[in-house]
Tab-separated table of C-alpha atoms in Angstrom:
chain	number	residue	atom	x	y	z
A	1	MET	CA	-1.161	123.432	-27.447
A	2	GLN	CA	-1.443	119.645	-26.876
A	3	LEU	CA	2.278	119.278	-27.607
A	4	ARG	CA	3.203	121.814	-24.908
A	5	ALA	CA	0.873	120.188	-22.380
A	6	LEU	CA	2.356	116.737	-23.047
A	7	ILE	CA	5.956	117.951	-22.742
A	8	PHE	CA	5.502	119.797	-19.459
A	9	GLY	CA	3.256	117.063	-18.046
A	10	LEU	CA	5.968	114.450	-18.549
A	11	VAL	CA	8.578	116.661	-16.929
A	12	ALA	CA	6.392	117.433	-13.936
A	13	ALA	CA	5.604	113.766	-13.380
A	14	GLY	CA	9.286	112.840	-13.451
A	15	ILE	CA	10.311	115.666	-11.148
A	16	PHE	CA	7.787	115.159	-8.388
A	17	GLY	CA	7.745	111.372	-8.637
A	18	SER	CA	11.455	111.159	-7.807
A	19	HIS	CA	11.693	114.032	-5.320
A	20	THR	CA	11.346	112.121	-2.044
A	21	ALA	CA	13.705	109.242	-2.821
A	22	GLN	CA	16.296	111.541	-4.383
A	23	ALA	CA	16.373	113.952	-1.444
A	24	GLN	CA	16.870	111.105	1.036
A	25	TYR	CA	19.606	109.421	-0.998
A	26	THR	CA	21.903	112.159	-2.261
A	27	ARG	CA	22.523	113.878	1.094
A	28	GLN	CA	23.622	110.695	2.861
A	29	VAL	CA	26.112	109.150	0.423
A	30	ARG	CA	29.709	110.355	0.341
A	31	HIS	CA	31.737	110.364	-2.868
A	32	TYR	CA	35.423	111.130	-3.302
A	33	ASN	CA	37.300	113.330	-5.754
A	34	THR	CA	40.694	112.497	-7.284
A	35	GLN	CA	42.469	113.855	-4.173
A	36	GLY	CA	40.406	111.615	-1.898
A	37	ARG	CA	38.294	114.468	-0.442
A	38	PRO	CA	34.741	113.374	0.382
A	39	TYR	CA	31.873	115.346	-1.117
A	40	TYR	CA	28.095	115.139	-1.477
A	41	ARG	CA	26.269	115.163	-4.764
A	42	GLY	CA	23.434	117.040	-3.139
A	43	PRO	CA	19.765	117.129	-4.101
A	44	MET	CA	18.187	117.043	-7.519
A	45	HIS	CA	17.550	120.459	-9.088
A	46	VAL	CA	14.553	121.567	-11.130
A	47	THR	CA	15.169	124.046	-13.948
A	48	LEU	CA	12.828	126.408	-15.755
A	49	GLY	CA	13.764	128.514	-18.773
A	50	LEU	CA	12.004	131.282	-20.711
A	51	GLY	CA	13.376	132.987	-23.803
A	52	THR	CA	13.457	132.970	-27.588
A	53	ALA	CA	14.961	131.117	-30.569
A	54	LEU	CA	17.053	132.073	-33.620
A	55	TYR	CA	16.760	130.058	-36.852
A	56	ASN	CA	19.802	129.252	-39.029
A	57	GLY	CA	19.146	127.569	-42.359
A	58	ASP	CA	18.636	127.886	-46.110
A	59	LEU	CA	16.718	131.138	-45.718
A	60	GLY	CA	19.538	132.750	-43.752
A	61	ASN	CA	20.485	133.508	-40.160
A	62	SER	CA	20.135	137.262	-39.798
A	63	PRO	CA	18.330	138.389	-36.634
A	64	SER	CA	16.553	141.039	-38.735
A	65	ASP	CA	14.949	138.290	-40.846
A	66	ASN	CA	13.935	136.102	-37.905
A	67	PHE	CA	10.397	136.122	-36.531
A	68	PHE	CA	11.363	135.592	-32.898
A	69	GLY	CA	8.976	133.324	-31.012
A	70	ALA	CA	8.650	132.036	-27.483
A	71	ALA	CA	10.913	129.301	-26.126
A	72	ALA	CA	10.400	127.552	-22.792
A	73	SER	CA	12.002	124.600	-21.033
A	74	MET	CA	11.597	122.455	-17.929
A	75	GLY	CA	14.112	119.937	-16.698
A	76	VAL	CA	16.092	118.279	-13.944
A	77	LEU	CA	19.792	118.426	-13.055
A	78	GLN	CA	21.905	116.190	-10.811
A	79	ARG	CA	25.558	116.443	-9.802
A	80	LEU	CA	27.787	113.514	-10.812
A	81	THR	CA	31.221	114.753	-9.712
A	82	THR	CA	32.617	117.917	-8.137
A	83	ARG	CA	32.118	119.810	-11.416
A	84	LEU	CA	30.112	117.553	-13.727
A	85	HIS	CA	26.301	117.375	-13.807
A	86	ILE	CA	23.852	115.331	-15.858
A	87	GLY	CA	20.566	116.867	-16.917
A	88	SER	CA	17.473	116.342	-19.021
A	89	GLU	CA	15.110	118.934	-20.453
A	90	PHE	CA	11.883	119.117	-22.411
A	91	SER	CA	11.391	122.313	-24.393
A	92	TYR	CA	8.876	124.121	-26.547
A	93	VAL	CA	10.295	126.335	-29.282
A	94	LYS	CA	8.426	128.594	-31.695
A	95	MET	CA	10.432	130.015	-34.595
A	96	GLY	CA	10.107	131.504	-38.039
A	97	ALA	CA	11.969	133.604	-40.589
A	98	ARG	CA	11.729	135.263	-43.976
A	99	ASP	CA	14.089	134.653	-46.873
A	100	GLN	CA	17.222	136.778	-46.991
A	101	ALA	CA	16.882	136.553	-50.808
A	102	ARG	CA	13.978	138.932	-51.253
A	103	GLU	CA	13.442	137.879	-54.880
A	104	ARG	CA	12.372	134.404	-53.740
A	105	GLY	CA	9.977	135.843	-51.150
A	106	LEU	CA	9.740	132.680	-49.024
A	107	ALA	CA	9.087	132.435	-45.294
A	108	PHE	CA	8.117	129.864	-42.680
A	109	THR	CA	6.771	129.379	-39.200
A	110	SER	CA	7.341	126.338	-37.012
A	111	THR	CA	6.245	124.875	-33.688
A	112	ASN	CA	8.680	122.402	-32.146
A	113	GLY	CA	8.970	120.053	-29.181
A	114	LEU	CA	12.415	119.071	-27.952
A	115	GLY	CA	13.814	116.521	-25.514
A	116	THR	CA	17.520	116.439	-24.617
A	117	VAL	CA	19.984	114.777	-22.254
A	118	PHE	CA	23.209	116.659	-21.568
A	119	LEU	CA	26.354	116.931	-19.459
A	120	ARG	CA	27.187	120.263	-17.817
A	121	PHE	CA	30.655	121.219	-16.594
A	122	ASP	CA	31.093	123.967	-13.991
A	123	LEU	CA	34.118	126.178	-14.602
A	124	LEU	CA	34.287	127.582	-11.061
A	125	HIS	CA	35.160	125.599	-7.941
A	126	ASP	CA	32.400	124.955	-5.352
A	127	GLU	CA	33.903	124.335	-1.918
A	128	SER	CA	30.500	123.980	-0.256
A	129	ILE	CA	29.890	120.458	-1.581
A	130	PHE	CA	32.752	118.924	0.430
A	131	ALA	CA	32.121	117.091	3.686
A	132	ALA	CA	32.768	119.157	6.837
A	133	SER	CA	33.131	122.330	4.765
A	134	GLN	CA	31.570	125.492	6.195
A	135	ALA	CA	31.903	127.406	2.907
A	136	GLU	CA	28.933	128.769	1.035
A	137	ALA	CA	28.240	127.969	-2.600
A	138	PRO	CA	29.823	130.530	-4.967
A	139	ILE	CA	27.671	133.540	-5.788
A	140	PHE	CA	28.518	133.167	-9.492
A	141	GLN	CA	28.877	130.013	-11.548
A	142	VAL	CA	29.909	129.709	-15.210
A	143	TYR	CA	29.407	126.482	-17.166
A	144	VAL	CA	29.548	124.798	-20.565
A	145	GLN	CA	27.418	121.885	-21.701
A	146	GLY	CA	26.670	119.489	-24.544
A	147	GLY	CA	24.376	116.576	-25.243
A	148	ALA	CA	21.972	114.873	-27.626
A	149	GLY	CA	18.249	114.635	-28.131
A	150	LEU	CA	15.239	114.479	-30.423
A	151	LEU	CA	13.299	117.287	-32.085
A	152	LEU	CA	9.637	117.020	-33.101
A	153	TYR	CA	9.250	119.765	-35.708
A	154	ASN	CA	6.179	120.962	-37.590
A	155	PRO	CA	6.975	123.754	-40.094
A	156	GLN	CA	4.694	125.590	-42.504
A	157	SER	CA	6.146	127.564	-45.404
A	158	TYR	CA	4.541	130.373	-47.366
A	159	VAL	CA	5.212	133.221	-49.764
A	160	GLY	CA	5.600	136.501	-47.913
A	161	THR	CA	7.879	138.772	-45.943
A	162	GLU	CA	5.816	139.226	-42.787
A	163	ARG	CA	5.076	137.032	-39.782
A	164	ALA	CA	2.379	134.417	-40.490
A	165	SER	CA	-1.171	135.254	-39.412
A	166	LYS	CA	-4.589	133.592	-39.470
A	167	SER	CA	-5.072	134.788	-43.049
A	168	THR	CA	-1.760	133.383	-44.339
A	169	SER	CA	-2.055	130.897	-47.207
A	170	PHE	CA	0.523	128.156	-46.660
A	171	LEU	CA	2.262	126.154	-49.371
A	172	SER	CA	1.829	122.397	-49.710
A	173	PRO	CA	4.251	120.670	-47.302
A	174	GLU	CA	7.430	119.174	-48.728
A	175	ARG	CA	6.742	115.932	-46.899
A	176	ASN	CA	3.544	114.261	-45.712
A	177	ASP	CA	4.653	113.138	-42.254
A	178	TYR	CA	4.824	116.423	-40.314
A	179	PRO	CA	5.292	116.642	-37.398
A	180	ALA	CA	8.538	114.790	-38.090
A	181	LEU	CA	11.415	113.655	-35.878
A	182	ALA	CA	15.052	114.740	-36.180
A	183	GLY	CA	18.138	114.243	-34.074
A	184	VAL	CA	19.791	117.214	-32.361
A	185	LEU	CA	23.209	117.859	-30.823
A	186	PRO	CA	23.054	120.878	-28.483
A	187	VAL	CA	26.125	122.775	-27.274
A	188	GLY	CA	25.964	125.790	-25.022
A	189	ALA	CA	27.154	127.868	-22.109
A	190	GLY	CA	25.731	129.989	-19.346
A	191	PHE	CA	26.216	131.689	-16.023
A	192	GLN	CA	24.215	131.689	-12.804
A	193	VAL	CA	23.827	133.993	-9.819
A	194	ARG	CA	22.909	132.561	-6.408
A	195	LEU	CA	19.789	134.288	-5.087
A	196	THR	CA	19.168	132.056	-2.055
A	197	ASP	CA	20.562	128.762	-0.755
A	198	GLN	CA	18.149	126.905	-3.044
A	199	LEU	CA	17.482	129.285	-5.932
A	200	ARG	CA	19.743	130.458	-8.743
A	201	ALA	CA	19.020	132.534	-11.855
A	202	GLY	CA	21.072	133.171	-14.959
A	203	ILE	CA	21.361	133.382	-18.735
A	204	GLU	CA	21.951	130.345	-20.950
A	205	GLY	CA	22.551	130.095	-24.682
A	206	ASN	CA	22.493	126.890	-26.741
A	207	TYR	CA	22.971	126.035	-30.405
A	208	TYR	CA	21.288	122.924	-31.820
A	209	PHE	CA	22.819	121.063	-34.745
A	210	THR	CA	20.034	119.030	-36.374
A	211	SER	CA	19.882	116.044	-38.721
A	212	THR	CA	17.292	117.665	-41.026
A	213	ASP	CA	17.328	120.236	-43.804
A	214	GLN	CA	13.551	120.673	-43.619
A	215	LEU	CA	13.262	122.489	-40.316
A	216	ASP	CA	11.846	125.348	-42.405
A	217	ASP	CA	9.923	123.133	-44.903
A	218	ILE	CA	12.133	124.693	-47.584
A	219	ASN	CA	14.623	122.366	-49.197
A	220	LEU	CA	13.036	120.799	-52.268
A	221	ARG	CA	11.680	124.228	-53.209
A	222	LEU	CA	15.297	125.342	-53.595
A	223	GLY	CA	16.233	122.261	-55.596
A	224	GLY	CA	17.304	120.160	-52.621
A	225	ALA	CA	20.891	121.263	-53.172
A	226	SER	CA	21.745	122.523	-49.683
A	227	ARG	CA	25.010	121.147	-48.289
A	228	ASN	CA	24.229	122.050	-44.697
A	229	LYS	CA	21.544	120.916	-42.282
A	230	ASP	CA	19.295	123.486	-40.623
A	231	GLY	CA	19.960	124.540	-37.050
A	232	PHE	CA	18.751	126.964	-34.430
A	233	GLY	CA	19.822	128.646	-31.236
A	234	THR	CA	18.037	129.537	-28.015
A	235	LEU	CA	18.700	132.253	-25.458
A	236	MET	CA	16.915	131.854	-22.128
A	237	LEU	CA	16.581	133.243	-18.659
A	238	LYS	CA	17.033	130.124	-16.515
A	239	PHE	CA	15.960	129.421	-12.943
A	240	ASP	CA	17.461	126.542	-10.938
A	241	TYR	CA	15.794	125.337	-7.715
A	242	ALA	CA	17.246	122.682	-5.386
A	243	LEU	CA	14.486	120.351	-4.207
A	244	ASP	CA	15.957	119.618	-0.781
């Protein structure tokens, strides 16, 4: 609970602290594309996402074995060029899964905090950003993105085939420094629909390559012989609001 409050508190402070200066600056400065056409970067955008996560690791990756948990994100997004944006997000991700090898009977649950910086590339042209243009922003936008970040993960493993509950008896942790930090490399894609001049909504999926094989607290229990690091994916309903 404290982890979620800290993550969203930091995002909110950054968003509202920079709102006034950003709105005044981005609308007034002209930039030029490779053809010399002037355009505006526009205001900063605030993003909010709600969805779920899918684990992929030593226990397997089948949706039927995943204990889907809540995932939420808050962030900011700013245009850099006519199609390229830079963004930053803080996320909370709850995940868990049972072992695809039923004879081992292992499972885990995990609460994670995530901070990322990424570049997003719009695939569709937006004529509305150019100076003197009377065009409206496109109703649909499709994009791809990639970046880097840090994951604060706190898994608990146990013997069982059902979702963990208050009565679950957890195994001793494989390491004594949970919650631990790991690096992440997210890649993803999404699409948006324009609802109003300032508000967009859409679906976004991301996969996170991590630098750890203990996202599930199950590595040494299997002999520590895994050749691949653990990873996870998220699927979210995303809202994008322009501050100006």
